[in-house]
């Protein structure tokens, strides 16, 4: 019960996250250009399992830790608002996932086999996050 209460107090609302996305993302696109598949759509969701299954109250083992993802088949960045801590976190997540839109999805599995810390796509995405202050 204490964990749930702590999460509820720390989580950002969907409206707060959406307001940051609406303000920041157009500037990110202007600065970085479009991704390989064009400008991705951005969607803010409650839960990764609910989003992928289409079942509104679906949850799973990654529900508390999934923050954001780019899904190349949808050309979409999904942000999971309960796991966003603050404005910096939202901006970093946008920059990180938008970096993936510039990468070749065909190499994703090959690089994933290297492990997260040695994956050149993840290294580039973390480097992209370093520019977050520019978007405050």
JSON list of C-alpha atoms in Angstrom, two decimals:
[
{"chain": "A", "resi": 1, "resn": "UNK", "atom": "CA", "xyz": [0.00, 0.00, 0.00]},
{"chain": "A", "resi": 2, "resn": "UNK", "atom": "CA", "xyz": [2.81, 2.41, 0.81]},
{"chain": "A", "resi": 3, "resn": "UNK", "atom": "CA", "xyz": [4.47, 1.77, -2.56]},
{"chain": "A", "resi": 4, "resn": "UNK", "atom": "CA", "xyz": [1.25, 2.53, -4.45]},
{"chain": "A", "resi": 5, "resn": "UNK", "atom": "CA", "xyz": [0.71, 5.70, -2.42]},
{"chain": "A", "resi": 6, "resn": "UNK", "atom": "CA", "xyz": [4.29, 6.82, -3.13]},
{"chain": "A", "resi": 7, "resn": "UNK", "atom": "CA", "xyz": [3.87, 6.17, -6.84]},
{"chain": "A", "resi": 8, "resn": "UNK", "atom": "CA", "xyz": [0.62, 8.12, -6.97]},
{"chain": "A", "resi": 9, "resn": "UNK", "atom": "CA", "xyz": [2.22, 11.10, -5.25]},
{"chain": "A", "resi": 10, "resn": "UNK", "atom": "CA", "xyz": [5.27, 11.10, -7.53]},
{"chain": "A", "resi": 11, "resn": "UNK", "atom": "CA", "xyz": [3.62, 10.40, -10.89]},
{"chain": "A", "resi": 12, "resn": "UNK", "atom": "CA", "xyz": [2.84, 13.16, -13.34]},
{"chain": "A", "resi": 13, "resn": "UNK", "atom": "CA", "xyz": [-0.65, 13.41, -14.75]},
{"chain": "A", "resi": 14, "resn": "UNK", "atom": "CA", "xyz": [-1.41, 12.64, -18.37]},
{"chain": "A", "resi": 15, "resn": "UNK", "atom": "CA", "xyz": [-2.29, 16.31, -18.93]},
{"chain": "A", "resi": 16, "resn": "UNK", "atom": "CA", "xyz": [1.02, 17.50, -17.45]},
{"chain": "A", "resi": 17, "resn": "UNK", "atom": "CA", "xyz": [3.02, 15.15, -19.66]},
{"chain": "A", "resi": 18, "resn": "UNK", "atom": "CA", "xyz": [0.96, 16.02, -22.75]},
{"chain": "A", "resi": 19, "resn": "UNK", "atom": "CA", "xyz": [1.49, 19.75, -22.14]},
{"chain": "A", "resi": 20, "resn": "UNK", "atom": "CA", "xyz": [5.27, 19.25, -22.05]},
{"chain": "A", "resi": 21, "resn": "UNK", "atom": "CA", "xyz": [5.16, 17.10, -25.21]},
{"chain": "A", "resi": 22, "resn": "UNK", "atom": "CA", "xyz": [3.05, 19.71, -27.02]},
{"chain": "A", "resi": 23, "resn": "UNK", "atom": "CA", "xyz": [5.46, 22.48, -26.09]},
{"chain": "A", "resi": 24, "resn": "UNK", "atom": "CA", "xyz": [8.77, 20.68, -26.63]},
{"chain": "A", "resi": 25, "resn": "UNK", "atom": "CA", "xyz": [8.36, 18.14, -29.41]},
{"chain": "A", "resi": 26, "resn": "UNK", "atom": "CA", "xyz": [7.86, 20.60, -32.32]},
{"chain": "A", "resi": 27, "resn": "UNK", "atom": "CA", "xyz": [11.15, 22.27, -31.38]},
{"chain": "A", "resi": 28, "resn": "UNK", "atom": "CA", "xyz": [12.93, 18.90, -31.17]},
{"chain": "A", "resi": 29, "resn": "UNK", "atom": "CA", "xyz": [11.71, 18.06, -34.69]},
{"chain": "A", "resi": 30, "resn": "UNK", "atom": "CA", "xyz": [12.78, 21.49, -35.93]},
{"chain": "A", "resi": 31, "resn": "UNK", "atom": "CA", "xyz": [16.25, 21.02, -34.44]},
{"chain": "A", "resi": 32, "resn": "UNK", "atom": "CA", "xyz": [16.79, 17.36, -35.40]},
{"chain": "A", "resi": 33, "resn": "UNK", "atom": "CA", "xyz": [14.72, 17.00, -38.56]},
{"chain": "A", "resi": 34, "resn": "UNK", "atom": "CA", "xyz": [12.28, 14.21, -39.25]},
{"chain": "A", "resi": 35, "resn": "UNK", "atom": "CA", "xyz": [13.02, 10.59, -38.48]},
{"chain": "A", "resi": 36, "resn": "UNK", "atom": "CA", "xyz": [13.66, 7.93, -41.14]},
{"chain": "A", "resi": 37, "resn": "UNK", "atom": "CA", "xyz": [9.90, 7.36, -41.45]},
{"chain": "A", "resi": 38, "resn": "UNK", "atom": "CA", "xyz": [8.89, 11.01, -41.09]},
{"chain": "A", "resi": 39, "resn": "UNK", "atom": "CA", "xyz": [7.69, 12.72, -37.93]},
{"chain": "A", "resi": 40, "resn": "UNK", "atom": "CA", "xyz": [6.46, 10.08, -35.49]},
{"chain": "A", "resi": 41, "resn": "UNK", "atom": "CA", "xyz": [3.19, 10.45, -33.67]},
{"chain": "A", "resi": 42, "resn": "UNK", "atom": "CA", "xyz": [3.45, 10.86, -29.91]},
{"chain": "A", "resi": 43, "resn": "UNK", "atom": "CA", "xyz": [0.94, 9.17, -27.63]},
{"chain": "A", "resi": 44, "resn": "UNK", "atom": "CA", "xyz": [0.72, 9.39, -23.86]},
{"chain": "A", "resi": 45, "resn": "UNK", "atom": "CA", "xyz": [-0.59, 6.24, -22.16]},
{"chain": "A", "resi": 46, "resn": "UNK", "atom": "CA", "xyz": [-1.10, 4.89, -18.66]},
{"chain": "A", "resi": 47, "resn": "UNK", "atom": "CA", "xyz": [0.50, 1.49, -19.15]},
{"chain": "A", "resi": 48, "resn": "UNK", "atom": "CA", "xyz": [2.64, -0.32, -21.72]},
{"chain": "A", "resi": 49, "resn": "UNK", "atom": "CA", "xyz": [0.53, -3.51, -21.50]},
{"chain": "A", "resi": 50, "resn": "UNK", "atom": "CA", "xyz": [-2.74, -1.59, -21.82]},
{"chain": "A", "resi": 51, "resn": "UNK", "atom": "CA", "xyz": [-1.40, 0.30, -24.83]},
{"chain": "A", "resi": 52, "resn": "UNK", "atom": "CA", "xyz": [-0.18, -2.79, -26.69]},
{"chain": "A", "resi": 53, "resn": "UNK", "atom": "CA", "xyz": [-3.12, -5.04, -25.81]},
{"chain": "A", "resi": 54, "resn": "UNK", "atom": "CA", "xyz": [-5.90, -2.51, -26.22]},
{"chain": "A", "resi": 55, "resn": "UNK", "atom": "CA", "xyz": [-7.26, -3.64, -22.84]},
{"chain": "A", "resi": 56, "resn": "UNK", "atom": "CA", "xyz": [-7.63, -0.48, -20.76]},
{"chain": "A", "resi": 57, "resn": "UNK", "atom": "CA", "xyz": [-6.82, -1.93, -17.34]},
{"chain": "A", "resi": 58, "resn": "UNK", "atom": "CA", "xyz": [-4.16, -4.45, -18.46]},
{"chain": "A", "resi": 59, "resn": "UNK", "atom": "CA", "xyz": [-0.95, -4.42, -16.42]},
{"chain": "A", "resi": 60, "resn": "UNK", "atom": "CA", "xyz": [2.17, -6.58, -16.20]},
{"chain": "A", "resi": 61, "resn": "UNK", "atom": "CA", "xyz": [5.63, -6.94, -14.75]},
{"chain": "A", "resi": 62, "resn": "UNK", "atom": "CA", "xyz": [7.01, -3.91, -16.63]},
{"chain": "A", "resi": 63, "resn": "UNK", "atom": "CA", "xyz": [4.11, -1.59, -15.78]},
{"chain": "A", "resi": 64, "resn": "UNK", "atom": "CA", "xyz": [6.01, 0.20, -13.01]},
{"chain": "A", "resi": 65, "resn": "UNK", "atom": "CA", "xyz": [9.22, 0.62, -15.00]},
{"chain": "A", "resi": 66, "resn": "UNK", "atom": "CA", "xyz": [8.23, 1.32, -18.62]},
{"chain": "A", "resi": 67, "resn": "UNK", "atom": "CA", "xyz": [8.83, 4.97, -19.34]},
{"chain": "A", "resi": 68, "resn": "UNK", "atom": "CA", "xyz": [8.76, 5.45, -23.10]},
{"chain": "A", "resi": 69, "resn": "UNK", "atom": "CA", "xyz": [9.39, 3.57, -26.33]},
{"chain": "A", "resi": 70, "resn": "UNK", "atom": "CA", "xyz": [9.55, 4.07, -30.06]},
{"chain": "A", "resi": 71, "resn": "UNK", "atom": "CA", "xyz": [7.73, 1.43, -32.08]},
{"chain": "A", "resi": 72, "resn": "UNK", "atom": "CA", "xyz": [8.97, 1.57, -35.65]},
{"chain": "A", "resi": 73, "resn": "UNK", "atom": "CA", "xyz": [6.04, -0.44, -37.03]},
{"chain": "A", "resi": 74, "resn": "UNK", "atom": "CA", "xyz": [3.72, 2.36, -35.83]},
{"chain": "A", "resi": 75, "resn": "UNK", "atom": "CA", "xyz": [6.25, 5.19, -36.26]},
{"chain": "A", "resi": 76, "resn": "UNK", "atom": "CA", "xyz": [5.11, 6.24, -32.81]},
{"chain": "A", "resi": 77, "resn": "UNK", "atom": "CA", "xyz": [6.68, 7.26, -29.54]},
{"chain": "A", "resi": 78, "resn": "UNK", "atom": "CA", "xyz": [4.66, 6.06, -26.57]},
{"chain": "A", "resi": 79, "resn": "UNK", "atom": "CA", "xyz": [5.16, 7.77, -23.21]},
{"chain": "A", "resi": 80, "resn": "UNK", "atom": "CA", "xyz": [3.86, 6.11, -20.04]},
{"chain": "A", "resi": 81, "resn": "UNK", "atom": "CA", "xyz": [2.89, 9.05, -17.85]},
{"chain": "A", "resi": 82, "resn": "UNK", "atom": "CA", "xyz": [2.69, 7.34, -14.42]},
{"chain": "A", "resi": 83, "resn": "UNK", "atom": "CA", "xyz": [6.42, 6.61, -14.70]},
{"chain": "A", "resi": 84, "resn": "UNK", "atom": "CA", "xyz": [7.43, 10.17, -15.56]},
{"chain": "A", "resi": 85, "resn": "UNK", "atom": "CA", "xyz": [8.95, 11.97, -12.56]},
{"chain": "A", "resi": 86, "resn": "UNK", "atom": "CA", "xyz": [9.25, 15.54, -13.79]},
{"chain": "A", "resi": 87, "resn": "UNK", "atom": "CA", "xyz": [9.69, 17.81, -16.81]},
{"chain": "A", "resi": 88, "resn": "UNK", "atom": "CA", "xyz": [13.33, 16.81, -17.25]},
{"chain": "A", "resi": 89, "resn": "UNK", "atom": "CA", "xyz": [12.35, 13.14, -17.41]},
{"chain": "A", "resi": 90, "resn": "UNK", "atom": "CA", "xyz": [9.71, 13.80, -20.08]},
{"chain": "A", "resi": 91, "resn": "UNK", "atom": "CA", "xyz": [12.13, 15.84, -22.21]},
{"chain": "A", "resi": 92, "resn": "UNK", "atom": "CA", "xyz": [14.92, 13.27, -21.86]},
{"chain": "A", "resi": 93, "resn": "UNK", "atom": "CA", "xyz": [12.48, 10.51, -22.83]},
{"chain": "A", "resi": 94, "resn": "UNK", "atom": "CA", "xyz": [11.37, 12.42, -25.92]},
{"chain": "A", "resi": 95, "resn": "UNK", "atom": "CA", "xyz": [14.96, 13.09, -27.01]},
{"chain": "A", "resi": 96, "resn": "UNK", "atom": "CA", "xyz": [15.97, 9.48, -26.35]},
{"chain": "A", "resi": 97, "resn": "UNK", "atom": "CA", "xyz": [13.11, 7.94, -28.30]},
{"chain": "A", "resi": 98, "resn": "UNK", "atom": "CA", "xyz": [13.29, 10.51, -31.09]},
{"chain": "A", "resi": 99, "resn": "UNK", "atom": "CA", "xyz": [16.94, 9.56, -31.60]},
{"chain": "A", "resi": 100, "resn": "UNK", "atom": "CA", "xyz": [15.74, 6.01, -32.29]},
{"chain": "A", "resi": 101, "resn": "UNK", "atom": "CA", "xyz": [13.51, 7.31, -35.11]},
{"chain": "A", "resi": 102, "resn": "UNK", "atom": "CA", "xyz": [16.70, 8.31, -36.95]},
{"chain": "A", "resi": 103, "resn": "UNK", "atom": "CA", "xyz": [18.19, 4.82, -36.65]},
{"chain": "A", "resi": 104, "resn": "UNK", "atom": "CA", "xyz": [17.78, 1.81, -38.91]},
{"chain": "A", "resi": 105, "resn": "UNK", "atom": "CA", "xyz": [15.22, -0.53, -37.30]},
{"chain": "A", "resi": 106, "resn": "UNK", "atom": "CA", "xyz": [16.70, -3.46, -39.26]},
{"chain": "A", "resi": 107, "resn": "UNK", "atom": "CA", "xyz": [19.85, -3.23, -37.11]},
{"chain": "A", "resi": 108, "resn": "UNK", "atom": "CA", "xyz": [17.93, -3.02, -33.85]},
{"chain": "A", "resi": 109, "resn": "UNK", "atom": "CA", "xyz": [18.01, -6.75, -33.05]},
{"chain": "A", "resi": 110, "resn": "UNK", "atom": "CA", "xyz": [21.65, -7.10, -34.06]},
{"chain": "A", "resi": 111, "resn": "UNK", "atom": "CA", "xyz": [22.69, -4.24, -31.75]},
{"chain": "A", "resi": 112, "resn": "UNK", "atom": "CA", "xyz": [20.39, -5.40, -28.94]},
{"chain": "A", "resi": 113, "resn": "UNK", "atom": "CA", "xyz": [22.39, -8.65, -28.82]},
{"chain": "A", "resi": 114, "resn": "UNK", "atom": "CA", "xyz": [25.42, -6.59, -27.76]},
{"chain": "A", "resi": 115, "resn": "UNK", "atom": "CA", "xyz": [23.70, -5.65, -24.50]},
{"chain": "A", "resi": 116, "resn": "UNK", "atom": "CA", "xyz": [22.24, -2.33, -23.52]},
{"chain": "A", "resi": 117, "resn": "UNK", "atom": "CA", "xyz": [25.54, -0.72, -22.48]},
{"chain": "A", "resi": 118, "resn": "UNK", "atom": "CA", "xyz": [27.35, -1.66, -25.70]},
{"chain": "A", "resi": 119, "resn": "UNK", "atom": "CA", "xyz": [24.45, -1.01, -28.09]},
{"chain": "A", "resi": 120, "resn": "UNK", "atom": "CA", "xyz": [25.50, 1.93, -30.32]},
{"chain": "A", "resi": 121, "resn": "UNK", "atom": "CA", "xyz": [21.85, 2.95, -30.78]},
{"chain": "A", "resi": 122, "resn": "UNK", "atom": "CA", "xyz": [21.30, 3.21, -27.03]},
{"chain": "A", "resi": 123, "resn": "UNK", "atom": "CA", "xyz": [24.59, 5.05, -26.57]},
{"chain": "A", "resi": 124, "resn": "UNK", "atom": "CA", "xyz": [23.49, 7.60, -29.18]},
{"chain": "A", "resi": 125, "resn": "UNK", "atom": "CA", "xyz": [20.05, 7.90, -27.59]},
{"chain": "A", "resi": 126, "resn": "UNK", "atom": "CA", "xyz": [21.55, 8.60, -24.16]},
{"chain": "A", "resi": 127, "resn": "UNK", "atom": "CA", "xyz": [23.85, 11.18, -25.71]},
{"chain": "A", "resi": 128, "resn": "UNK", "atom": "CA", "xyz": [20.82, 12.88, -27.29]},
{"chain": "A", "resi": 129, "resn": "UNK", "atom": "CA", "xyz": [19.27, 13.21, -23.83]},
{"chain": "A", "resi": 130, "resn": "UNK", "atom": "CA", "xyz": [22.14, 15.46, -22.73]},
{"chain": "A", "resi": 131, "resn": "UNK", "atom": "CA", "xyz": [20.55, 18.35, -24.63]},
{"chain": "A", "resi": 132, "resn": "UNK", "atom": "CA", "xyz": [17.41, 18.35, -22.47]},
{"chain": "A", "resi": 133, "resn": "UNK", "atom": "CA", "xyz": [18.05, 21.76, -20.84]},
{"chain": "A", "resi": 134, "resn": "UNK", "atom": "CA", "xyz": [17.73, 23.43, -24.23]},
{"chain": "A", "resi": 135, "resn": "UNK", "atom": "CA", "xyz": [14.01, 22.60, -24.18]},
{"chain": "A", "resi": 136, "resn": "UNK", "atom": "CA", "xyz": [13.07, 24.02, -20.76]}
]
